[in-house]
């Protein structure tokens, strides 16, 4: 298989991974991460300067800290990359991100929501008290000291389920990965709003 053929197959794979996402922001991240997974040759100025900046800006939409300036900058970078890139991969990546930027999703994220609920910044993490066995695994996994509770000791009672301090939680998702008891869940802002209305 020629080098060009290999690259084409790879771009097809990237497209397939991106297509699994519903959120245009997440799709953009798939493309930019893939683009930066290989060493940057640096032949084109807009790409060598802009691709890393694009990743930083796209991640802001995911964590909920983006502003209008991020949309403008991403549009500028993708347009310059589209014009100046000397390789197909650079052009394909820029064209794909430019296409995603045409959707309303980026503005929607600035306004505080991710409709497909794929971006972590718009989720809130909770511990279900009834499911929590007080094993302490989430406490060890949380690098932001956002979980409080005391690990249960055999034959000693009086322990209360663990809790998440929302103000400290950076929504990294590490606690969910380690909880073996399905005691940690996420809720979207809309779900919380509905519950509060129904309460
Ligand atoms: S667009 Fe392609 S050729 Fe240009 S710097 Fe980026 S990777 Fe290199
Ligand atoms: S990992 Fe799960 S079960 Fe264990 S303390 Fe945390 S929330 Fe509770
Ligand atoms: S999502 Fe991250 S920061 Fe928040 S409680 Fe879980 S591990 Fe801690």
mmCIF file of C-alpha atoms and ligand atoms in Angstrom:
data_model
loop_
_atom_site.group_PDB
_atom_site.id
_atom_site.type_symbol
_atom_site.label_atom_id
_atom_site.label_comp_id
_atom_site.label_asym_id
_atom_site.label_seq_id
_atom_site.Cartn_x
_atom_site.Cartn_y
_atom_site.Cartn_z
ATOM 1 C CA UNK A 1 0.000 0.000 0.000
ATOM 2 C CA UNK A 2 1.383 3.413 -0.991
ATOM 3 C CA UNK A 3 1.855 6.179 1.578
ATOM 4 C CA UNK A 4 -0.926 8.252 -0.068
ATOM 5 C CA UNK A 5 -3.309 5.288 -0.010
ATOM 6 C CA UNK A 6 -2.513 4.711 3.702
ATOM 7 C CA UNK A 7 -3.337 8.372 4.434
ATOM 8 C CA UNK A 8 -6.633 8.155 2.556
ATOM 9 C CA UNK A 9 -7.707 5.112 4.537
ATOM 10 C CA UNK A 10 -6.779 6.900 7.735
ATOM 11 C CA UNK A 11 -8.836 9.988 6.886
ATOM 12 C CA UNK A 12 -11.784 7.705 6.172
ATOM 13 C CA UNK A 13 -11.344 6.179 9.635
ATOM 14 C CA UNK A 14 -11.217 9.625 11.235
ATOM 15 C CA UNK A 15 -14.420 10.558 9.432
ATOM 16 C CA UNK A 16 -16.070 7.367 10.729
ATOM 17 C CA UNK A 17 -15.036 8.145 14.340
ATOM 18 C CA UNK A 18 -16.229 11.741 13.994
ATOM 19 C CA UNK A 19 -19.541 10.580 12.517
ATOM 20 C CA UNK A 20 -20.228 8.597 15.687
ATOM 21 C CA UNK A 21 -20.475 11.905 17.556
ATOM 22 C CA UNK A 22 -23.584 14.037 17.312
ATOM 23 C CA UNK A 23 -22.032 17.233 18.616
ATOM 24 C CA UNK A 24 -20.201 19.331 15.972
ATOM 25 C CA UNK A 25 -17.746 20.492 18.648
ATOM 26 C CA UNK A 26 -16.844 16.884 19.487
ATOM 27 C CA UNK A 27 -16.540 16.062 15.790
ATOM 28 C CA UNK A 28 -14.137 18.951 15.329
ATOM 29 C CA UNK A 29 -12.037 17.718 18.226
ATOM 30 C CA UNK A 30 -11.776 14.247 16.658
ATOM 31 C CA UNK A 31 -10.334 15.777 13.497
ATOM 32 C CA UNK A 32 -7.950 18.165 15.203
ATOM 33 C CA UNK A 33 -6.659 15.508 17.636
ATOM 34 C CA UNK A 34 -6.043 13.144 14.750
ATOM 35 C CA UNK A 35 -4.279 15.863 12.809
ATOM 36 C CA UNK A 36 -1.991 16.631 15.738
ATOM 37 C CA UNK A 37 -1.347 12.968 16.535
ATOM 38 C CA UNK A 38 1.394 12.970 13.906
ATOM 39 C CA UNK A 39 4.468 15.220 14.013
ATOM 40 C CA UNK A 40 3.863 18.641 12.507
ATOM 41 C CA UNK A 41 5.988 19.190 9.392
ATOM 42 C CA UNK A 42 5.688 22.966 9.730
ATOM 43 C CA UNK A 43 5.780 23.759 6.013
ATOM 44 C CA UNK A 44 2.726 26.013 6.108
ATOM 45 C CA UNK A 45 2.565 28.925 8.518
ATOM 46 C CA UNK A 46 -1.243 28.908 9.191
ATOM 47 C CA UNK A 47 -1.184 25.223 9.991
ATOM 48 C CA UNK A 48 1.919 25.171 12.166
ATOM 49 C CA UNK A 49 0.674 28.169 14.149
ATOM 50 C CA UNK A 50 -3.059 27.544 13.998
ATOM 51 C CA UNK A 51 -3.633 23.850 14.524
ATOM 52 C CA UNK A 52 -2.497 23.819 18.171
ATOM 53 C CA UNK A 53 -4.458 27.014 18.795
ATOM 54 C CA UNK A 54 -7.531 25.348 17.262
ATOM 55 C CA UNK A 55 -7.282 22.474 19.721
ATOM 56 C CA UNK A 56 -7.100 24.894 22.673
ATOM 57 C CA UNK A 57 -10.108 26.844 21.388
ATOM 58 C CA UNK A 58 -12.242 23.762 20.610
ATOM 59 C CA UNK A 59 -11.589 22.411 24.110
ATOM 60 C CA UNK A 60 -12.980 25.639 25.568
ATOM 61 C CA UNK A 61 -16.350 24.813 24.001
ATOM 62 C CA UNK A 62 -16.234 21.378 25.583
ATOM 63 C CA UNK A 63 -15.485 22.641 29.074
ATOM 64 C CA UNK A 64 -18.011 25.468 28.782
ATOM 65 C CA UNK A 65 -15.545 28.392 28.891
ATOM 66 C CA UNK A 66 -15.697 29.524 25.240
ATOM 67 C CA UNK A 67 -16.613 32.997 23.994
ATOM 68 C CA UNK A 68 -17.534 34.573 20.639
ATOM 69 C CA UNK A 69 -13.856 35.352 20.156
ATOM 70 C CA UNK A 70 -13.148 31.605 20.028
ATOM 71 C CA UNK A 71 -15.614 31.146 17.159
ATOM 72 C CA UNK A 72 -14.058 34.036 15.236
ATOM 73 C CA UNK A 73 -10.533 32.680 15.780
ATOM 74 C CA UNK A 74 -11.479 29.133 14.753
ATOM 75 C CA UNK A 75 -13.124 30.468 11.591
ATOM 76 C CA UNK A 76 -10.026 32.505 10.762
ATOM 77 C CA UNK A 77 -7.649 29.579 11.329
ATOM 78 C CA UNK A 78 -9.719 27.098 9.319
ATOM 79 C CA UNK A 79 -10.120 29.515 6.433
ATOM 80 C CA UNK A 80 -6.377 30.292 6.337
ATOM 81 C CA UNK A 81 -5.488 26.606 6.617
ATOM 82 C CA UNK A 82 -7.886 25.763 3.818
ATOM 83 C CA UNK A 83 -6.191 28.250 1.526
ATOM 84 C CA UNK A 84 -2.577 27.744 2.522
ATOM 85 C CA UNK A 85 -2.217 24.067 3.449
ATOM 86 C CA UNK A 86 0.136 22.185 1.168
ATOM 87 C CA UNK A 87 -1.120 18.734 2.112
ATOM 88 C CA UNK A 88 -4.499 17.067 1.635
ATOM 89 C CA UNK A 89 -4.798 16.196 5.304
ATOM 90 C CA UNK A 90 -4.398 19.845 6.297
ATOM 91 C CA UNK A 91 -7.025 20.928 3.781
ATOM 92 C CA UNK A 92 -9.445 18.133 4.738
ATOM 93 C CA UNK A 93 -9.129 18.951 8.444
ATOM 94 C CA UNK A 94 -9.632 22.675 7.870
ATOM 95 C CA UNK A 95 -12.616 22.053 5.566
ATOM 96 C CA UNK A 96 -14.225 19.722 8.089
ATOM 97 C CA UNK A 97 -13.849 22.166 10.987
ATOM 98 C CA UNK A 98 -15.108 25.063 8.815
ATOM 99 C CA UNK A 99 -18.182 22.967 8.002
ATOM 100 C CA UNK A 100 -18.860 22.270 11.699
ATOM 101 C CA UNK A 101 -18.480 25.980 12.479
ATOM 102 C CA UNK A 102 -21.392 26.687 10.156
ATOM 103 C CA UNK A 103 -23.733 24.910 12.586
ATOM 104 C CA UNK A 104 -25.359 26.645 15.577
ATOM 105 C CA UNK A 105 -23.625 24.287 17.999
ATOM 106 C CA UNK A 106 -20.684 26.550 18.863
ATOM 107 C CA UNK A 107 -22.962 29.490 19.768
ATOM 108 C CA UNK A 108 -25.194 27.112 21.674
ATOM 109 C CA UNK A 109 -22.210 26.006 23.793
ATOM 110 C CA UNK A 110 -21.385 29.632 24.576
ATOM 111 C CA UNK A 111 -25.001 30.073 25.681
ATOM 112 C CA UNK A 112 -24.556 27.127 28.059
ATOM 113 C CA UNK A 113 -25.778 23.911 26.480
ATOM 114 C CA UNK A 114 -24.718 20.964 24.374
ATOM 115 C CA UNK A 115 -27.894 19.521 22.833
ATOM 116 C CA UNK A 116 -26.528 15.957 22.339
ATOM 117 C CA UNK A 117 -25.075 16.074 25.887
ATOM 118 C CA UNK A 118 -21.630 15.003 24.734
ATOM 119 C CA UNK A 119 -19.596 17.869 26.161
ATOM 120 C CA UNK A 120 -18.499 17.383 29.749
ATOM 121 C CA UNK A 121 -18.713 21.036 30.772
ATOM 122 C CA UNK A 122 -22.505 20.934 30.671
ATOM 123 C CA UNK A 123 -22.973 17.895 32.874
ATOM 124 C CA UNK A 124 -23.257 17.822 36.650
ATOM 125 C CA UNK A 125 -21.971 14.818 38.592
ATOM 126 C CA UNK A 126 -23.948 13.344 41.476
ATOM 127 C CA UNK A 127 -23.580 10.406 43.831
ATOM 128 C CA UNK A 128 -26.710 8.310 44.416
ATOM 129 C CA UNK A 129 -26.646 7.746 48.198
ATOM 130 C CA UNK A 130 -28.486 4.394 48.019
ATOM 131 C CA UNK A 131 -25.908 2.924 45.635
ATOM 132 C CA UNK A 132 -22.811 4.252 47.401
ATOM 133 C CA UNK A 133 -20.972 1.583 49.373
ATOM 134 C CA UNK A 134 -18.459 4.116 50.738
ATOM 135 C CA UNK A 135 -15.596 2.206 49.165
ATOM 136 C CA UNK A 136 -13.652 5.441 48.602
ATOM 137 C CA UNK A 137 -12.456 4.662 45.059
ATOM 138 C CA UNK A 138 -13.887 7.931 43.726
ATOM 139 C CA UNK A 139 -12.163 9.882 46.481
ATOM 140 C CA UNK A 140 -8.808 8.456 45.386
ATOM 141 C CA UNK A 141 -9.564 9.167 41.723
ATOM 142 C CA UNK A 142 -10.630 12.789 42.152
ATOM 143 C CA UNK A 143 -7.581 15.008 41.675
ATOM 144 C CA UNK A 144 -9.596 18.150 42.393
ATOM 145 C CA UNK A 145 -10.563 17.217 45.955
ATOM 146 C CA UNK A 146 -14.224 17.573 44.991
ATOM 147 C CA UNK A 147 -15.419 14.415 46.721
ATOM 148 C CA UNK A 148 -15.861 14.120 50.422
ATOM 149 C CA UNK A 149 -16.702 11.162 52.576
ATOM 150 C CA UNK A 150 -15.006 8.624 54.804
ATOM 151 C CA UNK A 151 -14.081 5.137 53.615
ATOM 152 C CA UNK A 152 -16.072 2.519 55.437
ATOM 153 C CA UNK A 153 -14.200 0.291 57.878
ATOM 154 C CA UNK A 154 -15.350 -3.292 58.505
ATOM 155 C CA UNK A 155 -17.610 -3.799 61.520
ATOM 156 C CA UNK A 156 -17.948 -0.050 62.190
ATOM 157 C CA UNK A 157 -21.228 1.688 61.454
ATOM 158 C CA UNK A 158 -22.356 5.308 61.216
ATOM 159 C CA UNK A 159 -20.839 6.152 57.822
ATOM 160 C CA UNK A 160 -22.713 8.403 55.405
ATOM 161 C CA UNK A 161 -22.594 8.107 51.601
ATOM 162 C CA UNK A 162 -19.990 10.136 49.719
ATOM 163 C CA UNK A 163 -20.892 13.480 48.157
ATOM 164 C CA UNK A 164 -19.574 15.740 45.414
ATOM 165 C CA UNK A 165 -18.793 19.372 46.175
ATOM 166 C CA UNK A 166 -20.166 20.929 42.983
ATOM 167 C CA UNK A 167 -18.118 24.111 43.279
ATOM 168 C CA UNK A 168 -14.873 22.148 43.204
ATOM 169 C CA UNK A 169 -15.893 19.627 40.539
ATOM 170 C CA UNK A 170 -14.121 20.235 37.219
ATOM 171 C CA UNK A 171 -16.314 17.606 35.477
ATOM 172 C CA UNK A 172 -13.320 15.513 34.460
ATOM 173 C CA UNK A 173 -15.312 12.266 34.708
ATOM 174 C CA UNK A 174 -12.614 10.250 36.512
ATOM 175 C CA UNK A 175 -14.908 9.324 39.418
ATOM 176 C CA UNK A 176 -17.518 7.674 37.169
ATOM 177 C CA UNK A 177 -14.839 5.508 35.589
ATOM 178 C CA UNK A 178 -13.774 3.981 38.904
ATOM 179 C CA UNK A 179 -17.133 3.538 40.662
ATOM 180 C CA UNK A 180 -17.990 -0.161 40.468
ATOM 181 C CA UNK A 181 -21.431 0.324 41.985
ATOM 182 C CA UNK A 182 -23.070 2.678 39.453
ATOM 183 C CA UNK A 183 -23.384 5.177 42.262
ATOM 184 C CA UNK A 184 -22.211 8.162 40.219
ATOM 185 C CA UNK A 185 -24.413 9.666 37.537
ATOM 186 C CA UNK A 186 -24.450 12.780 35.379
ATOM 187 C CA UNK A 187 -27.364 15.081 34.705
ATOM 188 C CA UNK A 188 -27.750 17.772 32.094
ATOM 189 C CA UNK A 189 -28.753 21.314 33.023
ATOM 190 C CA UNK A 190 -32.153 20.661 31.432
ATOM 191 C CA UNK A 191 -32.727 17.523 33.533
ATOM 192 C CA UNK A 192 -31.875 19.423 36.713
ATOM 193 C CA UNK A 193 -34.177 22.270 35.707
ATOM 194 C CA UNK A 194 -37.048 19.821 35.064
ATOM 195 C CA UNK A 195 -36.523 18.160 38.460
ATOM 196 C CA UNK A 196 -36.512 21.514 40.218
ATOM 197 C CA UNK A 197 -39.735 22.539 38.478
ATOM 198 C CA UNK A 198 -41.349 19.199 39.433
ATOM 199 C CA UNK A 199 -40.149 19.420 43.038
HETATM 200 S S1 LIG B 1 -0.912 21.697 6.305
HETATM 201 FE FE1 LIG B 1 0.166 19.809 5.938
HETATM 202 S S2 LIG B 1 2.001 20.390 4.859
HETATM 203 FE FE2 LIG B 1 1.229 22.241 5.827
HETATM 204 S S3 LIG B 1 2.277 22.378 7.815
HETATM 205 FE FE3 LIG B 1 0.331 21.328 8.119
HETATM 206 S S4 LIG B 1 0.842 19.167 7.988
HETATM 207 FE FE4 LIG B 1 2.524 20.302 7.031
HETATM 208 S S1 LIG B 2 -16.645 4.880 44.141
HETATM 209 FE FE1 LIG B 2 -18.913 4.794 44.067
HETATM 210 S S2 LIG B 2 -19.497 3.395 45.715
HETATM 211 FE FE2 LIG B 2 -17.363 3.986 46.085
HETATM 212 S S3 LIG B 2 -17.480 5.753 47.487
HETATM 213 FE FE3 LIG B 2 -17.434 6.570 45.396
HETATM 214 S S4 LIG B 2 -19.593 6.797 44.821
HETATM 215 FE FE4 LIG B 2 -19.538 5.469 46.609
HETATM 216 S S1 LIG B 3 -15.959 14.671 37.809
HETATM 217 FE FE1 LIG B 3 -13.764 14.831 38.294
HETATM 218 S S2 LIG B 3 -13.595 16.663 39.579
HETATM 219 FE FE2 LIG B 3 -15.768 16.082 39.559
HETATM 220 S S3 LIG B 3 -16.008 14.789 41.353
HETATM 221 FE FE3 LIG B 3 -15.600 13.417 39.622
HETATM 222 S S4 LIG B 3 -13.357 13.093 39.673
HETATM 223 FE FE4 LIG B 3 -13.812 14.905 40.954
#
